[in-house]
Short mmCIF file of C-alpha atoms and ligand atoms in Angstrom, two decimals:
data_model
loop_
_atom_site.label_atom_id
_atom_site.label_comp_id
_atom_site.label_asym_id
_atom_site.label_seq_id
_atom_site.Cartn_x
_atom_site.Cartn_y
_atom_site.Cartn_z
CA UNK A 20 -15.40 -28.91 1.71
CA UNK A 21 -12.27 -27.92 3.65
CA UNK A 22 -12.67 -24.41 4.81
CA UNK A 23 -9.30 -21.95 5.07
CA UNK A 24 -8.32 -18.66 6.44
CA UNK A 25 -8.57 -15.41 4.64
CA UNK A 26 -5.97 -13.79 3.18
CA UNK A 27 -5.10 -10.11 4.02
CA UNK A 28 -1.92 -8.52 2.01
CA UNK A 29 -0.23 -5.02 2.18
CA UNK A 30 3.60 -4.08 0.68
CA UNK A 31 4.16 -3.98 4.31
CA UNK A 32 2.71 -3.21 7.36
CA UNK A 33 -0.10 -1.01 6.08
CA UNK A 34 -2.49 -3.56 5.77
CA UNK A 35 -2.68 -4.14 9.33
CA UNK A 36 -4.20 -1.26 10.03
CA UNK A 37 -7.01 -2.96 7.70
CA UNK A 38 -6.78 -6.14 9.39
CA UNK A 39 -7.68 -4.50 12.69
CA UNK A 40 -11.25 -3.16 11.68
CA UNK A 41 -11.61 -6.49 9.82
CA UNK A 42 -10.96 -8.44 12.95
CA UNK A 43 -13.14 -6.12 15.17
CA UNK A 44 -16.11 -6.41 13.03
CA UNK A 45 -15.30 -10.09 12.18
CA UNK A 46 -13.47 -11.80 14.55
CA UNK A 47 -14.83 -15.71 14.23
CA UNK A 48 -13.19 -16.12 11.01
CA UNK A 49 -9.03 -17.00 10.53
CA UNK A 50 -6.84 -14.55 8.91
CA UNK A 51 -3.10 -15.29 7.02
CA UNK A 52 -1.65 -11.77 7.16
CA UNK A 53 1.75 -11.16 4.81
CA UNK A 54 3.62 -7.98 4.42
CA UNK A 55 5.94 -7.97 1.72
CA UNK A 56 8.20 -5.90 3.30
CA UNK A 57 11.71 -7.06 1.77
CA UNK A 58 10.34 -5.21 -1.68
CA UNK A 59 8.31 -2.53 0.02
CA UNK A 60 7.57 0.42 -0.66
CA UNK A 61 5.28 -0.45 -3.99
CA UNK A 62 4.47 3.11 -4.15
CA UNK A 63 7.10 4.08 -6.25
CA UNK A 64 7.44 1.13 -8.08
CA UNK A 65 5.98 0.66 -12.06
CA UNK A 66 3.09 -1.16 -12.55
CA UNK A 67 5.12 -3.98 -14.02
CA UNK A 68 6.75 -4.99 -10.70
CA UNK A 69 4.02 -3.61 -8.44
CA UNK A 70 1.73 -6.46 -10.53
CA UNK A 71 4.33 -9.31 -9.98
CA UNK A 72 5.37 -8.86 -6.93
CA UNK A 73 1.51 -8.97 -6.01
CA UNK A 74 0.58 -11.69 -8.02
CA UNK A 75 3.52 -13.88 -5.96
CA UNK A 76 2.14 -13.42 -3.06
CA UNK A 77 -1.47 -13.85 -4.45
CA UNK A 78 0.01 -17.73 -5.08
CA UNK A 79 1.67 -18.07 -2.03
CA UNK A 80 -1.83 -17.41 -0.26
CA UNK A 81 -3.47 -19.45 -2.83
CA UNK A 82 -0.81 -22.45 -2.26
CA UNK A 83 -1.73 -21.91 1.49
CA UNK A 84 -5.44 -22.86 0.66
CA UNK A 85 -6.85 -18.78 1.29
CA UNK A 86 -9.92 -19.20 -0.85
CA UNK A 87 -10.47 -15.39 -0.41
CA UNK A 88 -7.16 -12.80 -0.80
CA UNK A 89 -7.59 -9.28 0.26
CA UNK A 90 -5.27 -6.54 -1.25
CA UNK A 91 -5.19 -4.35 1.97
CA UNK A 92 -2.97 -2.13 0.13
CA UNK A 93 -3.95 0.67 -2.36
CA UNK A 94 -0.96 0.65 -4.69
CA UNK A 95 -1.80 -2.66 -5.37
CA UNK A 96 -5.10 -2.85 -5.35
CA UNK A 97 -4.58 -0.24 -8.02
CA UNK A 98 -1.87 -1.52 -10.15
CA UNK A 99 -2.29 -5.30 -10.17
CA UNK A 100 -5.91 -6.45 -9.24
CA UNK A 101 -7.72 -5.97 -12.46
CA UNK A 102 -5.03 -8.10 -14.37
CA UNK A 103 -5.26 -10.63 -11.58
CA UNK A 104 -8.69 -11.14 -11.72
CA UNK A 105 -9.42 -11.02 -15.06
CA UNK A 106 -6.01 -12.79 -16.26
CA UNK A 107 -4.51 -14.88 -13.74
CA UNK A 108 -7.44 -15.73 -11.78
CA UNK A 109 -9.39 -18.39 -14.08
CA UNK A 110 -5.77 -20.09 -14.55
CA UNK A 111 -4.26 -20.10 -11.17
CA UNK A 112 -8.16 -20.58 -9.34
CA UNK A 113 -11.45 -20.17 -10.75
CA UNK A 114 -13.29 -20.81 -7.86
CA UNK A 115 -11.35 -18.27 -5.55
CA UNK A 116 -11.28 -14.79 -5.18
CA UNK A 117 -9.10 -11.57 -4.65
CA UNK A 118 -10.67 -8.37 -3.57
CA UNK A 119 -9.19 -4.96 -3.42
CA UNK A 120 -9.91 -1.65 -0.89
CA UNK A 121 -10.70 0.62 -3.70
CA UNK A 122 -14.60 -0.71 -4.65
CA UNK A 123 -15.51 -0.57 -1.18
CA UNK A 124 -14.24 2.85 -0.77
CA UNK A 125 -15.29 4.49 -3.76
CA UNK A 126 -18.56 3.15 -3.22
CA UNK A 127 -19.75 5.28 -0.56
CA UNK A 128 -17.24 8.29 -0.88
CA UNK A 129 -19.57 10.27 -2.42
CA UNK A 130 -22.37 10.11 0.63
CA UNK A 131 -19.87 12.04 2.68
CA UNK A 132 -18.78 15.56 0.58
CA UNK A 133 -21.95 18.20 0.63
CA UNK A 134 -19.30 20.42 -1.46
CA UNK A 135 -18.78 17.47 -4.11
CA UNK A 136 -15.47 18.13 -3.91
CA UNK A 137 -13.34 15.19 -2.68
CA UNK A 138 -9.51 14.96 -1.90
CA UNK A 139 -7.10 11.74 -2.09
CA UNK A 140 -3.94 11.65 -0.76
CA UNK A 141 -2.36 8.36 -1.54
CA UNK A 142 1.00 6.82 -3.12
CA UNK A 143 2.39 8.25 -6.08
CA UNK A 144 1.75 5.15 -7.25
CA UNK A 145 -2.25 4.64 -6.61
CA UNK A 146 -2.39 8.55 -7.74
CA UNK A 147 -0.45 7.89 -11.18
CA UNK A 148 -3.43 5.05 -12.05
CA UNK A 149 -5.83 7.36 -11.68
CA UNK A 150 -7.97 4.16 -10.32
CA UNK A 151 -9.84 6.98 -7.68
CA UNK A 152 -11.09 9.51 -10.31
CA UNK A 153 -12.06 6.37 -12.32
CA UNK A 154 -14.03 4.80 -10.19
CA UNK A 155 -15.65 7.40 -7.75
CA UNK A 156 -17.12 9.15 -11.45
CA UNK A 157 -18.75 5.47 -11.96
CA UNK A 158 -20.46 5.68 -8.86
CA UNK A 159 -20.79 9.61 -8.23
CA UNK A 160 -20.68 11.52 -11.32
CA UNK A 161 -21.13 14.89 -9.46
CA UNK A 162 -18.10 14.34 -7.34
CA UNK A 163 -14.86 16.44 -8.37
CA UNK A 164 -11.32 14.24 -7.39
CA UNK A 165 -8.36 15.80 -6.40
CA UNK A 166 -5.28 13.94 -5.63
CA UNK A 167 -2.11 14.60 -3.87
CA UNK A 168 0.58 11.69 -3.77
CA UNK A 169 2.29 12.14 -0.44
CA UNK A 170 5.92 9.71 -1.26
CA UNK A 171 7.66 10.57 2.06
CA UNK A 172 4.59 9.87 4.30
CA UNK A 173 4.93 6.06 3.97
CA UNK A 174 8.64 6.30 4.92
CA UNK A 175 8.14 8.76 7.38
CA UNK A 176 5.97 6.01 9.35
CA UNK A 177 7.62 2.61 9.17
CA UNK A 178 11.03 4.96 10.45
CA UNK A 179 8.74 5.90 13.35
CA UNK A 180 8.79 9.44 12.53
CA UNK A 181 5.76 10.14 11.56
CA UNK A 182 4.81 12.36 15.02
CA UNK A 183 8.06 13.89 15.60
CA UNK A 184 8.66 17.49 14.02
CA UNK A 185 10.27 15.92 10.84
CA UNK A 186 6.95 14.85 9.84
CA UNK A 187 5.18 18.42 9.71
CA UNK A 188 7.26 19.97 7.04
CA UNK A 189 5.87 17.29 4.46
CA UNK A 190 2.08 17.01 5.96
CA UNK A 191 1.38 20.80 5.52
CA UNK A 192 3.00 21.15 2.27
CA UNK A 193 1.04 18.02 1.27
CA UNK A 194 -2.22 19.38 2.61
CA UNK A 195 -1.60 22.66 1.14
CA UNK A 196 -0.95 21.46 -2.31
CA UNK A 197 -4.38 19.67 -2.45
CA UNK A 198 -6.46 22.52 -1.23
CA UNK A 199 -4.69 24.64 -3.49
CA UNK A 200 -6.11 22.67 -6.44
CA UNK A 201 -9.74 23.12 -4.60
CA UNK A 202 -10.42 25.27 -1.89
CA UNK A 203 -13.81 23.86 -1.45
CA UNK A 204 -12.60 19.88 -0.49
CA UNK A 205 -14.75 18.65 2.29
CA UNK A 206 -13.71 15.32 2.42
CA UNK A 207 -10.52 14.01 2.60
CA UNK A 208 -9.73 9.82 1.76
CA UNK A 209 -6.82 8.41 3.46
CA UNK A 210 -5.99 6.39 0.14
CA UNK A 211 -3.07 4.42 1.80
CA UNK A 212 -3.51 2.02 4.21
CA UNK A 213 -0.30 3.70 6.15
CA UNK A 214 -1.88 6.92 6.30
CA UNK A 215 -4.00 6.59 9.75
CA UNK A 216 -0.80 6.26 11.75
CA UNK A 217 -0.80 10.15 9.88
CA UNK A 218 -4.35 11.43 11.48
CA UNK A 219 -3.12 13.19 14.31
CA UNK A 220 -0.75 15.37 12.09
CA UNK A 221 -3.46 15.67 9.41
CA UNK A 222 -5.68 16.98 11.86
CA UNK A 223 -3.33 19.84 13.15
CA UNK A 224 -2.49 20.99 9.90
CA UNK A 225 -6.05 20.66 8.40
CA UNK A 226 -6.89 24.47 7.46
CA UNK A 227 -9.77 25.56 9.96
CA UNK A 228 -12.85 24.44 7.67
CA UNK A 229 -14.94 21.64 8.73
CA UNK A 230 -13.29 18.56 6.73
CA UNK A 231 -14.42 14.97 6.93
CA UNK A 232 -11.25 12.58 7.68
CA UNK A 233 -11.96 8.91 5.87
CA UNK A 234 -9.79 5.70 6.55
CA UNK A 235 -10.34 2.95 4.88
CA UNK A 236 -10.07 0.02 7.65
CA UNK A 237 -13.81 0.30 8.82
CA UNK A 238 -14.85 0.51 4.99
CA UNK A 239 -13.18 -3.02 4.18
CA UNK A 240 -14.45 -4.54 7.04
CA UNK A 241 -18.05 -3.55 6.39
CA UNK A 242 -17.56 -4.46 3.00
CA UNK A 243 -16.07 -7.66 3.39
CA UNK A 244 -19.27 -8.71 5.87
CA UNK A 245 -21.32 -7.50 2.62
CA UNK A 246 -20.05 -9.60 0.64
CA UNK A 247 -20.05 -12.43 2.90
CA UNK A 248 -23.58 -11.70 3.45
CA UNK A 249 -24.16 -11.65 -1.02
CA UNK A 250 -21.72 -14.53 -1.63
CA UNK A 251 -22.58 -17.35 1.14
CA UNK A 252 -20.61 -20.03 -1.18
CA UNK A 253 -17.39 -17.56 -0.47
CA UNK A 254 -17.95 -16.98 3.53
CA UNK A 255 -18.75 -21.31 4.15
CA UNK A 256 -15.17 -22.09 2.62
CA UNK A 257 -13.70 -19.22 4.89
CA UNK A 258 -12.64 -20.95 8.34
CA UNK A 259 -14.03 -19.74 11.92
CA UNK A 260 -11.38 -20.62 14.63
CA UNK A 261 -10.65 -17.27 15.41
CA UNK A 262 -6.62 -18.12 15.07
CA UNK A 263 -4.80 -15.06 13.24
CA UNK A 264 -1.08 -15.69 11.78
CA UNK A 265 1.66 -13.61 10.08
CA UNK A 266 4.20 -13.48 7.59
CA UNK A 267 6.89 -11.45 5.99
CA UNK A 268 9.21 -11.86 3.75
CA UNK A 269 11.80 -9.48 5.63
CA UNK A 270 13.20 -9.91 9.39
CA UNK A 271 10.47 -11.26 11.58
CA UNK A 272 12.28 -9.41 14.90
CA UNK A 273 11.74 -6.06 12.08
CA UNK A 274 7.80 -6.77 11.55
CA UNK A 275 7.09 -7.89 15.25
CA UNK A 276 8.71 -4.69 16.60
CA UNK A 277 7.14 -1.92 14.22
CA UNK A 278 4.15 -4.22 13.44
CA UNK A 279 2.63 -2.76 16.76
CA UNK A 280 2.29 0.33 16.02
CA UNK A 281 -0.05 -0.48 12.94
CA UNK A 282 -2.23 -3.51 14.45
CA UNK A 283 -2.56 -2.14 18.24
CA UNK A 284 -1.09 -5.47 19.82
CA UNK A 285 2.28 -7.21 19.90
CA UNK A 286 2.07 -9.45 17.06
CA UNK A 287 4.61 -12.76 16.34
CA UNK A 288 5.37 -13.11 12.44
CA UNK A 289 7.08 -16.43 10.38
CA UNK A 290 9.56 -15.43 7.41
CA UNK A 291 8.56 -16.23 4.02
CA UNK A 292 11.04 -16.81 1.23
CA UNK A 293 8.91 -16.27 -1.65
CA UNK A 294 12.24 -16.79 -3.82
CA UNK A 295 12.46 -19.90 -2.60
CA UNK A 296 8.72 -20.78 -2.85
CA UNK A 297 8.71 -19.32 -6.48
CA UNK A 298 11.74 -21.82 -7.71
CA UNK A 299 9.89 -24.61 -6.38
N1 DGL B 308 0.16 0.54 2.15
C1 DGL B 308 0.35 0.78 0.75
C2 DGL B 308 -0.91 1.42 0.14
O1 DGL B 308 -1.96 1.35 0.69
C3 DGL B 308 1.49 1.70 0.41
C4 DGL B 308 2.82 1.38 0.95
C5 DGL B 308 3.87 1.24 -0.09
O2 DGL B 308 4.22 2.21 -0.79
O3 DGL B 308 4.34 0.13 -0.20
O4 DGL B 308 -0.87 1.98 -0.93
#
């Protein structure tokens, strides 16, 4: 059987910071990374579009031969996976698979807060679905969710501003608005995969109680080498030349410059015209 590289997806460039721990924890296998960053942000956007625009890419990794797609990117992990999977899935592929960075996270949330009281700051989109407070009560019925969407955050951080003064007016009020709805959080999820660039902000403006800090990058990673480890058909069709590639469907010079920031390297991306790919 011919094997292929992974898939790993974000609205933008949030995913890379997923695609980092994935790589350090996994580096034998190949990756396809592709930002949609000509229609980014998805954090404001309905479920309607956030759910197409998804599922278009989910092809164009499919038509690339990715027998495994990762949604590194809450908003649409949140708003389009279900359908995908359960809908779209057993027509476009049967035997592949698309995976989301909620599960993983959700998961083991709960082993962290001694106060059972757990915070989420995330897109206004991911908080509208309500997918967190969902699925953390499936797994840890005990745990109280509180969730603060944070909309300027994500622009505040692909404009490079996010650790310049402009970005502390919106951090504290954010932070302040969660505690406010529970003074007892103890544990904080970075729900958005553009929200580590955010720690060192988050950490000044934390108020002076011990508070547990969670991004999700490490969580995939470990998650993904789970289910490697479960689903051995999945991981032999996954192929191990260590070669990493990128794509985005806005200004390659754009993505290669700012695309740093997130992955840690200087990174070389290909444009993708998913117009064009659709019409075909
Ligand atoms: N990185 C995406 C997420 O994790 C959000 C960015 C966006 O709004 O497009 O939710």
């Amino acid at each position: 059987m011919s094997q292929k590289p992974i898939g790993v997806f974000d609205s933008g460039y949030g995913g890379l910071t997923v695609l980092k721990e994935i790589l350090h924890l996994l580096p034998e296998y190949d990756y396809l990374y592709l930002g949609d960053n000509a229609r980014a942000p998805y954090g404001t956007r309905s479920f309607e579009t956030v759910y197409r625009y998804t599922l278009e890419c989910v092809e164009w990794f499919f038509e690339k031969g990715c027998p495994l797609v990762i949604l590194a990117c809450n908003t649409a992990s949140a708003k389009a996976l279900r359908t995908i999977q359960q809908n779209d899935l057993p027509r476009l592929n049967p035997s592949n698979r698309v995976l989301g960075v909620i599960r993983p996270t959700t998961e083991i949330i709960g082993n962290f807060t001694k106060s059972n009281s757990v915070g989420i700051l995330a897109t206004r989109g991911t908080v509208m679905s309500d997918s967190y407070r969902i699925e953390i009560k499936k797994f840890f019925p005990q745990v109280k969710v509180f969730q603060e969407a944070c909309p300027m955050w994500v622009p505040l951080i692909e404009n490079n501003e996010h650790l310049g003064p402009g970005a502390d007016y919106f951090v504290q009020k954010n932070l302040q608005e969660l505690f406010t709805k529970d003074k007892s959080i103890d544990t904080i999820l970075l729900a958005c995969t553009h929200y580590p660039l955010m720690l060192e902000k988050i950490w000044q403006f934390l108020p002076g109680r011990p508070t547990t800090v969670l991004s999700q990058g490490e969580i995939v990673a470990q998650s993904l080498s789970d289910y490697f480890f479960r689903h051995p058909e999945m991981e032999s069709r996954c192929s191990k030349k260590g070669n990493l590639r990128f794509f985005t469907t806005d200004s390659p010079d754009d993505f290669d410059t700012h695309a740093s920031l997130f992955f840690g390297q200087a990174i070389q991306s290909k444009h993708v015209d998913l117009e064009d790919y659709m019409a075909r």
